[in-house]
Amino acid sequence: MTLLPQNPLLAEWTAAFGLPPFGAIEPEQFRPAFDAALAAHRAEIDAIAVDPAPPSFDNTIAALERGGCALDRVANVFFVLAGADTDDAIEAVEREISPLLARHNNAIHLNRALYARIADLYARRDRLGLSLEQARVLDRYHTRFVRAGGALEKPAQDRLAAINERLASLGTQFGQNVLADEKAYALILEEGDLAGLPDFARAAARAAAEDRGHRGKYAITLARSSCESFLQFSARRDLREKVFQAWIKRGENGGATDNRALIGEMVALRAERARLLGFPTFADYRLNDQMAKTPANARKLLDEVWGRARAKAQVERDALQTMIAEEGGNFALEAWDWRYYAEKLRKARYDLDEAEIKPYLQLDKMVEAAFETARRLFGLTFTPVDVPLYHPDARAFEVKDANGRHVGLFIGDHFARSSKHSGAWMTSLRDQEKLTGAVTPIILNICNFSKPAAGEPALLSFDDARTLFHEFGHALHGLLSNVTYPLLAGTAVPSDFVELPSQLYEHWLEVPEILQTYARHAKTGAPMPKALLDRLLATRTYGQGFATVEYTACALVDLDLHGLRDTAALDFSEFERRDLERIHMPAEIVMRHRLPHFQHLFSGGGYAAGYYSYMWSEVLDADAFEAFEETGNAFDPATAKRLRDVIYSAGNLRDPAEAYTAFRGRLPSVDALLKKRGLVDAAA
Ligand SMILES: [Zn+2]
């Protein structure tokens, strides 16, 4: 017998907190580990499906919940790396493995014997003596199988399986194409090209150039924090245009990384899948299992906001054009001018500029601020721990509750690098559950903040700080999770509800006592002067016309695209253009994510026909924060306890509308959102 060297992905993980042995993991170990884990899970599923004993909750639903442990472990560590620290070898595995995973999930959801057991239990659900949580798990399994096609006839199931596999491959390719376009681009600048750029932007550009092998020069990249701050500050109109054009052309540059054909195929496949499952369009299919329930409900909210947002953006545009004229400029405002003049006008109007604020927003202090907020709301503490992770920039913190009990592990991986996909997200290496013992979560926040040069402090924009709090809100949803069944844990809720914990958390960044304590000047350590803080908070609704238009246009185009009944021979650049025309998109504003790089919709598809979710959740978060404001205390203990009990720790235990009503006593109206965004009347 030969002894094969043990694959560390499949061995017992003995590192602190049960972390994966990152130092021993090599990309070539993933494929065999996936193969072994998939085979093990398949055997578990088959055993459940052919069990001669009549179906019971325990031998079917609980058994499904107990299964797939090895696969979860391997997949979690793989997808953390594929998102946050990828390379050619990982990307190759990703392309191979995504259709295999889709095939695996198909085999489970389209397993007729298994579906028969679930359907039998579901029919008898009231007589099974289930707890509320067990009843919810059974209900979710039944819904999930039906929505995946478990109840369909064989030919339709085969077609669904083929569609899902193909969609998985296309989604992977889409994300990799965007990353390739981002990696391929850097605008390399000389000292003389930096007019208008404040120190922090110069430092970030210098570090980015060095990262790309241009020591002593400056690089503007397509990471949002790099190009957005360039667009905001650079006085060079010609260079702003260059960067802006590169940014909005990601995924639309022709050649191997062009995403347009992929979009066409994906939209057509999704529409076909919806039809097979009995829905007229993909949007109908998708929203049926969301809090919104129908595209019409989602659209009603967007329409309510859209007209007001456009009117406000119009007023903002006129003010910017006036400023250009006053400066003697003889040109019409273009998309690449908007951020630059908006920043200038903000400075003129409120005596406030980003460069003045930024030295007070140190990354580490803002992380502390997010921790302190969690301590005051939920009694959590965060202690740095020195454990081996996958990249030196990632940092781990042990999370404990008010009684000193271990809650989980939080990993913050905050800096942009070329091996990381763009954007910011929360993910996990392990999710909370109590079915197989007390399993505590390991939750990550991945961000793309500019990394400073060695010895310099990492500084955030106010938007970055908001992103930090947002992702940390998601992290708390994972960390505070307190359910028995893995299916219901943490963020496993509908996507129009999942942004409630994250967006709600952003409100505490703006609570004066948090900013006063944690916004400290990087050089002097002095707190942000009261006057500056007041001016900063006074600008809260400044520019909301632009921001709301930029976002809402994306949500509308998404619903329109996925509401198509006939997708044959559609040109998607043309579709985007015509649809924007239809909704009267202001000419000087470009969608926050154009279709060729709209990863929410096409890189995996988690938000396909679901981009409206952010605004749907915002209706909830604006109203939910008012619950604290009404008490006069942003940390009111009774409100915080209720929030924790029915939202942050409750995962998917309840229907979202029920959960929200349990917190607030009623469902929200759109009023709090309009007030928050300054859209109650259309004056700027
Ligand atoms: Zn989010």
XYZ file of C-alpha atoms and ligand atoms in Angstrom:
685
model
C 0.000 0.000 0.000
C 1.422 3.373 -0.951
C 0.829 6.268 1.320
C -0.394 9.309 -0.609
C 0.621 12.636 0.824
C -2.448 13.947 2.627
C -4.272 16.769 0.858
C -4.360 19.550 3.498
C -7.778 20.675 2.264
C -9.258 17.320 3.247
C -7.237 16.696 6.399
C -8.474 17.761 9.800
C -7.789 21.463 10.293
C -5.923 21.863 13.541
C -4.978 25.549 13.240
C -6.320 28.017 15.801
C -10.099 28.594 15.519
C -10.279 25.769 12.983
C -8.866 28.001 10.260
C -7.709 26.378 7.020
C -3.956 25.656 6.884
C -3.389 28.510 4.429
C 0.397 28.097 4.356
C 0.112 24.485 3.156
C -2.547 25.071 0.485
C -1.494 24.971 -3.180
C -3.828 25.684 -6.132
C -3.342 22.190 -7.591
C -4.809 20.630 -4.435
C -8.224 22.148 -5.059
C -9.361 19.978 -7.941
C -8.703 16.636 -6.181
C -10.159 18.050 -2.958
C -13.306 19.172 -4.761
C -13.589 15.773 -6.468
C -13.333 13.915 -3.171
C -15.709 16.292 -1.351
C -18.265 16.173 -4.163
C -18.162 12.353 -4.197
C -18.629 12.239 -0.416
C -21.618 14.591 -0.601
C -23.120 12.612 -3.497
C -22.920 9.437 -1.417
C -24.664 11.196 1.486
C -27.437 12.456 -0.780
C -27.933 9.050 -2.399
C -28.196 7.396 1.006
C -30.925 9.868 2.031
C -32.819 9.451 -1.244
C -32.895 5.619 -1.173
C -33.374 5.231 2.580
C -35.954 2.404 2.917
C -37.354 4.009 6.053
C -40.350 6.284 5.415
C -39.399 9.948 5.212
C -39.067 11.770 8.524
C -37.789 15.231 9.286
C -34.647 13.723 10.771
C -33.812 11.143 8.097
C -34.451 13.597 5.249
C -34.286 17.317 6.110
C -31.906 17.153 9.065
C -29.823 14.589 7.185
C -29.531 16.984 4.229
C -28.513 19.712 6.653
C -25.824 17.528 8.224
C -24.344 16.598 4.847
C -21.807 18.295 2.646
C -19.385 19.367 5.377
C -16.227 18.617 3.431
C -17.607 20.324 0.337
C -18.527 23.437 2.320
C -15.024 23.619 3.768
C -13.241 23.225 0.436
C -15.623 25.550 -1.436
C -15.485 28.257 1.232
C -11.705 28.455 1.269
C -11.554 28.238 -2.512
C -14.007 31.061 -3.153
C -12.388 33.306 -0.559
C -9.127 32.946 -2.486
C -10.776 33.192 -5.917
C -12.249 36.553 -4.893
C -9.559 38.057 -2.718
C -6.203 36.615 -3.800
C -6.493 34.903 -7.134
C -3.966 34.023 -9.826
C -3.916 32.160 -13.121
C -3.883 28.757 -11.438
C -6.866 29.572 -9.187
C -8.731 31.094 -12.126
C -8.204 27.908 -14.132
C -9.612 25.813 -11.279
C -12.526 28.235 -10.979
C -13.418 27.809 -14.650
C -13.261 24.022 -14.268
C -15.108 23.792 -11.010
C -18.031 26.173 -11.475
C -19.886 23.955 -13.989
C -19.079 20.919 -11.822
C -20.651 22.590 -8.801
C -23.670 23.573 -10.873
C -23.973 19.949 -12.062
C -23.698 18.742 -8.486
C -26.455 21.077 -7.289
C -28.626 20.055 -10.233
C -28.199 16.407 -9.328
C -29.456 17.171 -5.822
C -32.360 19.432 -6.730
C -33.499 17.284 -9.643
C -33.245 14.004 -7.724
C -36.782 12.654 -8.027
C -36.618 10.241 -5.095
C -35.304 12.984 -2.856
C -37.926 15.464 -4.004
C -40.655 12.859 -3.381
C -39.518 12.567 0.249
C -39.499 16.354 0.729
C -42.895 16.750 -0.961
C -44.317 13.985 1.234
C -43.054 15.691 4.386
C -44.291 19.054 3.191
C -47.782 17.670 2.601
C -47.817 16.320 6.172
C -46.018 19.309 7.701
C -48.746 20.195 10.187
C -48.774 16.685 11.639
C -45.018 16.246 12.102
C -44.761 17.992 15.473
C -42.050 20.345 14.190
C -40.608 23.310 16.053
C -41.015 26.721 14.386
C -37.441 26.577 13.128
C -37.852 23.052 11.770
C -41.066 24.054 10.014
C -39.239 26.980 8.411
C -36.369 24.721 7.259
C -38.813 22.248 5.704
C -40.686 25.074 4.017
C -37.438 26.513 2.620
C -36.310 23.110 1.316
C -39.619 22.544 -0.392
C -39.588 26.004 -1.983
C -35.989 25.614 -3.038
C -36.575 22.256 -4.724
C -39.716 23.430 -6.497
C -37.948 26.586 -7.706
C -35.036 24.494 -8.940
C -37.367 22.247 -10.976
C -37.649 19.270 -8.638
C -41.334 18.866 -9.496
C -40.858 18.975 -13.296
C -40.844 16.114 -15.804
C -37.586 14.608 -16.983
C -37.054 16.432 -20.323
C -37.584 19.828 -18.694
C -35.258 18.831 -15.853
C -32.523 17.849 -18.290
C -32.787 21.167 -20.047
C -32.702 23.037 -16.710
C -29.595 21.141 -15.708
C -27.851 22.086 -18.943
C -28.900 25.739 -18.545
C -27.600 25.928 -14.979
C -24.236 24.464 -15.900
C -23.809 26.807 -18.802
C -24.831 29.810 -16.681
C -22.257 28.867 -14.065
C -19.466 28.819 -16.662
C -20.586 32.082 -18.207
C -20.792 33.786 -14.811
C -17.249 32.784 -13.966
C -15.994 33.970 -17.330
C -17.816 37.281 -16.936
C -16.127 38.091 -13.627
C -12.718 37.010 -14.883
C -13.096 39.216 -17.959
C -13.826 42.277 -15.830
C -10.844 41.523 -13.636
C -8.645 41.087 -16.733
C -9.717 44.489 -18.113
C -9.035 46.086 -14.745
C -5.637 44.454 -14.448
C -4.680 45.440 -17.981
C -5.258 49.138 -17.417
C -3.169 51.691 -15.597
C -2.754 55.319 -16.555
C 0.901 55.985 -15.771
C 1.510 59.622 -14.916
C 4.450 61.908 -14.239
C 4.698 64.438 -11.431
C 3.549 67.160 -13.849
C 0.248 65.393 -14.556
C -1.036 65.502 -11.008
C -2.601 68.975 -10.888
C -5.382 69.105 -8.312
C -4.577 65.797 -6.631
C -4.311 66.028 -2.849
C -1.489 64.306 -0.963
C -3.415 61.139 -0.182
C -4.319 60.606 -3.841
C -0.704 61.183 -4.904
C 0.509 58.713 -2.273
C -2.027 56.108 -3.399
C -1.079 56.648 -7.057
C 2.609 56.310 -6.203
C 1.950 53.038 -4.354
C -0.179 51.737 -7.243
C 2.612 52.540 -9.724
C 5.143 50.751 -7.591
C 2.813 47.709 -7.341
C 2.826 47.652 -11.155
C 6.554 48.036 -11.553
C 6.697 51.788 -12.308
C 8.711 52.999 -9.367
C 8.831 56.776 -8.983
C 5.802 57.324 -11.217
C 2.085 57.509 -10.513
C -0.627 55.102 -11.614
C -4.379 55.555 -11.767
C -6.073 52.164 -11.852
C -9.645 51.047 -12.366
C -10.128 50.197 -8.687
C -13.080 52.374 -7.680
C -11.163 54.209 -4.953
C -8.312 55.019 -7.362
C -10.297 56.251 -10.348
C -13.097 57.896 -8.382
C -10.714 60.052 -6.397
C -8.885 60.955 -9.615
C -12.183 61.999 -11.225
C -12.999 64.002 -8.127
C -9.752 65.955 -7.896
C -7.764 65.966 -11.116
C -7.796 69.392 -12.758
C -6.737 67.765 -16.046
C -9.948 67.444 -18.038
C -8.172 65.409 -20.757
C -6.905 62.833 -18.267
C -10.235 62.651 -16.464
C -11.864 61.779 -19.740
C -9.283 59.062 -20.435
C -9.728 57.416 -17.055
C -13.502 57.712 -17.195
C -13.714 56.145 -20.651
C -11.534 53.221 -19.571
C -13.661 52.776 -16.473
C -17.021 52.628 -18.210
C -15.670 50.434 -21.018
C -14.669 47.531 -18.775
C -15.989 44.351 -20.378
C -16.692 46.144 -23.641
C -13.281 46.421 -25.228
C -13.599 43.796 -27.938
C -11.374 40.732 -28.008
C -11.254 37.875 -25.543
C -12.455 39.813 -22.506
C -15.535 41.371 -24.111
C -18.645 40.478 -22.109
C -21.409 41.510 -24.516
C -21.974 38.103 -26.090
C -21.944 36.517 -22.636
C -24.695 38.870 -21.463
C -26.867 37.929 -24.416
C -26.505 34.240 -23.767
C -27.057 34.580 -20.013
C -30.196 36.678 -20.328
C -31.658 34.247 -22.877
C -30.860 31.222 -20.695
C -32.388 32.854 -17.631
C -35.571 33.685 -19.536
C -35.792 30.098 -20.756
C -35.280 28.748 -17.244
C -38.074 30.955 -15.930
C -40.444 29.718 -18.654
C -39.647 26.080 -17.868
C -40.573 26.798 -14.245
C -43.868 28.412 -15.193
C -43.001 32.115 -14.943
C -43.467 34.591 -17.815
C -40.057 36.236 -17.264
C -36.903 35.805 -15.229
C -37.795 38.848 -13.135
C -41.137 37.251 -12.198
C -39.341 34.035 -11.267
C -36.681 35.802 -9.273
C -38.908 38.144 -7.274
C -41.456 35.489 -6.441
C -39.219 34.322 -3.579
C -38.131 37.807 -2.457
C -39.712 40.204 -0.010
C -40.932 42.305 -2.977
C -42.781 39.276 -4.459
C -43.384 40.838 -7.911
C -41.459 43.049 -10.374
C -44.384 45.482 -10.199
C -43.828 46.002 -6.466
C -40.118 46.633 -6.961
C -40.764 48.956 -9.878
C -43.334 50.922 -7.911
C -40.693 51.823 -5.348
C -38.087 52.692 -7.999
C -40.581 54.849 -9.916
C -41.500 56.697 -6.757
C -37.858 57.643 -6.291
C -36.782 58.050 -9.932
C -38.681 61.209 -10.855
C -37.583 62.999 -7.685
C -33.981 61.884 -8.130
C -33.888 63.086 -11.727
C -35.336 66.450 -10.778
C -32.747 66.850 -8.049
C -29.922 65.781 -10.382
C -31.099 68.402 -12.873
C -30.760 71.120 -10.255
C -27.329 69.794 -9.322
C -26.242 69.769 -12.964
C -27.343 73.364 -13.489
C -25.343 74.456 -10.461
C -22.236 72.683 -11.793
C -22.674 74.222 -15.250
C -22.975 77.659 -13.661
C -19.733 77.055 -11.815
C -17.977 76.098 -15.062
C -19.241 79.324 -16.674
C -18.152 81.412 -13.693
C -14.665 79.968 -14.018
C -14.669 81.051 -17.647
C -15.076 77.505 -18.978
C -16.687 77.325 -22.383
C -17.864 73.734 -22.448
C -20.861 71.671 -21.460
C -20.557 69.509 -18.373
C -19.688 65.920 -19.285
C -19.814 62.734 -17.241
C -16.077 62.948 -16.480
C -16.544 66.486 -15.133
C -19.381 65.768 -12.728
C -17.408 64.484 -9.748
C -14.728 67.152 -10.162
C -17.136 70.092 -10.163
C -19.397 68.515 -7.550
C -16.389 68.344 -5.253
C -15.460 71.953 -6.035
C -19.003 73.149 -5.447
C -19.209 71.249 -2.197
C -16.043 73.009 -1.118
C -17.418 76.383 -2.113
C -20.823 75.836 -0.597
C -19.929 74.085 2.639
C -16.265 75.036 2.887
C -15.596 71.336 2.894
C -13.362 69.218 0.767
C -12.566 65.560 0.786
C -8.858 66.294 1.218
C -9.611 68.085 4.466
C -11.739 65.233 5.815
C -9.603 62.346 4.722
C -6.648 62.789 7.124
C -9.186 62.304 9.923
C -10.496 59.042 8.538
C -7.773 56.518 9.272
C -8.644 52.965 8.334
C -7.595 51.516 11.688
C -9.552 54.108 13.643
C -12.628 53.522 11.515
C -12.308 49.767 12.097
C -12.187 50.546 15.826
C -15.253 52.742 15.405
C -17.155 49.876 13.774
C -16.077 47.578 16.634
C -17.095 50.122 19.285
C -20.518 50.498 17.685
C -20.951 46.715 17.887
C -19.891 46.802 21.532
C -22.397 49.485 22.411
C -25.237 47.903 20.478
C -24.623 44.212 21.026
C -21.935 43.906 23.717
C -19.345 42.422 21.337
C -15.584 42.830 21.774
C -12.893 42.347 19.128
C -9.332 41.329 19.993
C -6.596 41.061 17.357
C -5.173 37.562 17.088
C -2.031 36.515 15.287
C -3.011 33.603 13.067
C -1.740 32.600 9.632
C -4.041 33.883 6.876
C -3.891 33.838 3.074
C -2.366 37.293 2.608
C -0.291 39.549 4.891
C -2.802 42.402 4.513
C -5.622 40.330 6.045
C -6.041 40.677 9.825
C -8.000 38.500 12.251
C -9.926 39.438 15.405
C -11.512 37.143 17.945
C -15.088 38.170 18.703
C -16.538 37.671 22.190
C -19.874 38.523 23.731
C -20.552 40.592 26.860
C -19.977 37.508 29.030
C -16.609 36.800 27.461
C -17.893 33.827 25.456
C -16.341 33.127 22.058
C -18.692 34.277 19.283
C -16.537 33.818 16.196
C -13.636 35.135 14.196
C -13.655 38.280 12.073
C -11.133 38.791 9.263
C -10.684 42.219 7.693
C -8.906 42.281 4.316
C -9.171 45.933 3.359
C -6.598 46.900 0.725
C -6.886 46.797 -3.061
C -4.398 44.642 -4.961
C -4.245 43.293 -8.469
C -5.046 39.740 -7.274
C -8.387 40.882 -5.838
C -11.709 41.333 -7.614
C -13.087 44.867 -7.417
C -15.847 45.897 -5.047
C -16.415 45.153 -1.403
C -18.133 42.124 0.066
C -18.661 39.950 3.107
C -18.012 36.246 2.905
C -17.323 33.360 5.257
C -14.976 30.468 5.837
C -17.452 28.874 8.227
C -21.095 29.624 9.035
C -22.788 29.430 12.393
C -24.997 26.435 13.246
C -25.861 24.202 16.201
C -26.919 21.046 14.426
C -23.503 19.377 14.476
C -22.364 20.930 17.756
C -21.791 24.591 18.557
C -20.203 25.760 15.296
C -19.003 29.377 15.473
C -18.631 31.525 12.365
C -15.502 32.795 10.605
C -16.545 35.916 8.702
C -14.537 38.060 6.278
C -14.855 41.580 4.958
C -13.038 42.105 1.654
C -12.595 45.726 0.526
C -10.577 47.653 -2.043
C -9.266 50.707 -0.215
C -6.098 52.305 -1.563
C -3.038 50.943 0.160
C -0.687 53.663 1.373
C 3.036 53.731 0.718
C 5.154 52.106 3.444
C 5.123 54.124 6.647
C 2.069 56.193 5.673
C -1.271 55.743 7.405
C -4.167 54.270 5.407
C -6.762 56.994 4.898
C -10.366 56.582 3.796
C -12.801 58.841 2.029
C -16.118 59.280 3.777
C -17.616 56.938 1.170
C -14.951 54.345 1.944
C -15.771 54.645 5.641
C -19.421 54.093 4.808
C -18.475 50.990 2.780
C -16.469 49.751 5.760
C -19.505 50.093 8.043
C -21.763 48.560 5.404
C -19.682 45.417 5.024
C -19.230 45.240 8.761
C -23.019 45.244 9.135
C -23.107 42.164 6.897
C -20.307 40.671 9.001
C -22.387 41.123 12.165
C -25.325 39.408 10.452
C -23.003 36.415 10.065
C -21.285 36.699 13.447
C -24.423 37.162 15.569
C -26.311 34.385 13.786
C -27.979 32.128 16.343
C -29.855 29.328 14.601
C -29.718 25.551 14.696
C -29.946 24.708 11.000
C -27.199 25.825 8.577
C -29.748 26.563 5.844
C -31.094 29.503 7.861
C -27.801 30.926 9.159
C -26.736 34.552 8.966
C -27.081 36.179 5.567
C -29.091 33.307 4.004
C -32.089 35.633 3.587
C -33.739 37.114 0.469
C -31.464 39.626 -1.234
C -33.923 42.512 -0.803
C -33.715 41.927 2.957
C -30.011 41.102 3.248
C -28.977 44.745 2.803
C -30.970 45.818 5.862
C -28.327 44.829 8.457
C -25.551 46.335 6.330
C -27.198 49.589 5.304
C -28.664 50.114 8.751
C -25.173 49.860 10.207
C -23.982 52.755 8.011
C -26.162 55.086 10.085
C -23.909 54.688 13.127
C -20.911 56.038 11.213
C -22.730 59.372 11.146
C -23.632 59.353 14.820
C -21.625 62.326 16.150
C -20.308 60.512 19.238
C -18.717 57.833 17.012
C -17.149 60.306 14.585
C -16.006 62.630 17.371
C -14.148 59.801 19.069
C -12.691 57.955 16.110
C -12.138 60.596 13.429
C -8.625 61.627 14.466
C -6.000 63.365 12.401
C -3.396 60.926 11.142
C -0.462 63.260 11.863
C -1.536 65.140 14.987
C -4.015 62.722 16.572
C -6.380 65.652 17.108
C -10.093 64.858 16.913
C -12.001 66.242 13.965
C -12.910 69.828 14.883
C -16.561 70.235 15.784
C -17.063 72.792 13.025
C -15.680 70.420 10.377
C -17.805 67.585 11.702
C -20.903 69.791 11.565
C -20.101 70.830 8.013
C -19.512 67.202 7.043
C -22.870 66.109 8.460
C -24.576 69.095 6.864
C -23.554 67.803 3.429
C -25.275 64.456 3.967
C -27.864 65.034 1.271
C -25.503 66.947 -1.038
C -25.120 65.163 -4.377
C -27.920 62.707 -3.634
C -29.595 63.534 -6.953
C -26.532 62.220 -8.794
C -26.033 59.226 -6.502
C -29.697 58.217 -6.631
C -29.854 58.537 -10.422
C -26.600 56.602 -10.870
C -27.974 53.751 -8.779
C -31.670 53.738 -9.690
C -30.915 53.669 -13.414
C -29.041 50.405 -12.861
C -31.947 48.928 -10.924
C -34.438 49.920 -13.631
C -32.313 48.611 -16.518
C -31.798 45.364 -14.590
C -35.558 44.858 -14.134
C -36.238 45.742 -17.767
C -33.538 43.414 -19.067
C -34.685 40.489 -16.966
C -38.313 41.294 -17.680
C -37.839 40.598 -21.395
C -39.978 37.832 -22.847
C -38.149 37.720 -26.140
C -34.381 37.921 -25.974
C -33.507 36.552 -29.389
C -31.013 38.587 -31.429
C -30.879 41.437 -28.965
C -27.872 43.777 -29.052
C -27.171 44.550 -25.428
C -25.256 47.794 -25.861
C -28.172 48.952 -27.946
C -30.655 47.699 -25.340
C -28.872 49.617 -22.596
C -28.853 52.800 -24.688
C -32.526 52.564 -25.625
C -33.667 51.689 -22.138
C -31.799 54.657 -20.665
C -33.429 56.832 -23.277
C -36.819 55.459 -22.297
C -36.350 56.402 -18.635
C -34.880 59.815 -19.597
C -31.476 59.214 -18.076
C -29.662 62.535 -17.695
C -26.987 62.678 -20.411
C -24.208 63.654 -17.995
C -24.664 60.656 -15.700
C -23.577 57.114 -16.522
C -24.996 54.031 -14.795
C -23.027 53.131 -11.706
C -22.455 49.735 -13.330
C -22.916 49.446 -17.074
C -24.093 46.051 -18.318
C -20.702 44.823 -19.684
C -19.191 44.950 -16.159
C -22.317 44.662 -14.025
C -20.992 41.892 -11.808
C -24.001 41.953 -9.470
C -26.077 40.672 -12.385
C -23.686 38.497 -14.316
C -20.788 37.377 -12.165
C -22.683 34.574 -10.493
C -26.008 36.345 -10.769
C -26.797 36.837 -7.088
C -28.476 40.153 -7.884
C -29.909 39.419 -11.324
C -33.319 41.128 -11.386
C -32.349 41.995 -7.828
C -30.315 45.204 -7.970
C -33.409 47.037 -6.723
C -32.705 45.211 -3.443
C -30.435 47.953 -2.143
C -33.203 50.505 -2.361
C -35.805 48.085 -1.064
C -33.570 47.466 1.939
C -32.942 51.187 2.251
C -36.648 51.773 2.799
C -36.270 49.349 5.683
C -33.003 50.744 7.081
C -34.073 54.389 6.961
C -37.247 53.478 8.837
C -35.421 51.130 11.223
C -32.912 53.764 12.272
C -35.799 56.081 13.086
C -36.727 53.533 15.756
C -33.490 54.521 17.528
C -33.932 58.225 16.821
C -37.413 58.138 18.318
C -35.891 57.035 21.641
C -33.405 59.916 21.541
C -30.542 57.433 21.904
C -28.723 55.954 18.906
C -27.700 53.032 21.140
C -30.987 52.557 22.987
C -30.540 49.156 24.692
C -34.108 47.912 24.344
C -34.251 48.778 20.631
C -30.793 47.247 20.101
C -31.865 44.047 21.825
C -34.958 43.759 19.653
C -32.847 44.456 16.576
C -30.433 41.723 17.527
C -33.127 39.204 18.430
C -35.300 39.479 15.328
C -32.875 40.724 12.648
C -29.109 40.314 13.228
C -29.177 36.955 14.998
C -32.285 35.503 13.367
C -30.972 34.564 9.918
C -33.881 33.295 7.843
C -35.952 32.055 10.797
C -38.917 34.184 9.758
C -40.424 35.589 6.622
C -38.725 39.008 6.154
C -41.939 41.033 6.386
C -42.760 39.212 9.617
C -39.257 39.796 10.982
C -39.408 43.496 10.212
C -42.834 43.823 11.762
C -41.531 42.060 14.880
C -38.853 44.752 15.141
C -40.896 47.823 14.307
C -44.502 46.841 14.954
C -45.414 47.636 11.338
C -44.016 47.681 7.801
C -42.215 50.844 6.635
C -43.281 53.470 4.132
C -40.930 55.150 1.666
C -40.981 58.462 3.596
C -37.900 57.875 5.756
C -35.846 57.016 2.656
C -36.913 60.148 0.791
C -36.069 62.229 3.833
C -32.687 60.547 4.256
C -31.749 61.200 0.643
C -33.093 64.737 0.696
C -35.626 63.911 -2.020
C -38.767 65.049 -0.238
C -38.833 68.119 -2.427
C -36.718 68.427 -5.523
C -34.698 71.478 -4.466
C -30.938 70.926 -4.268
Zn -24.251 44.892 0.928
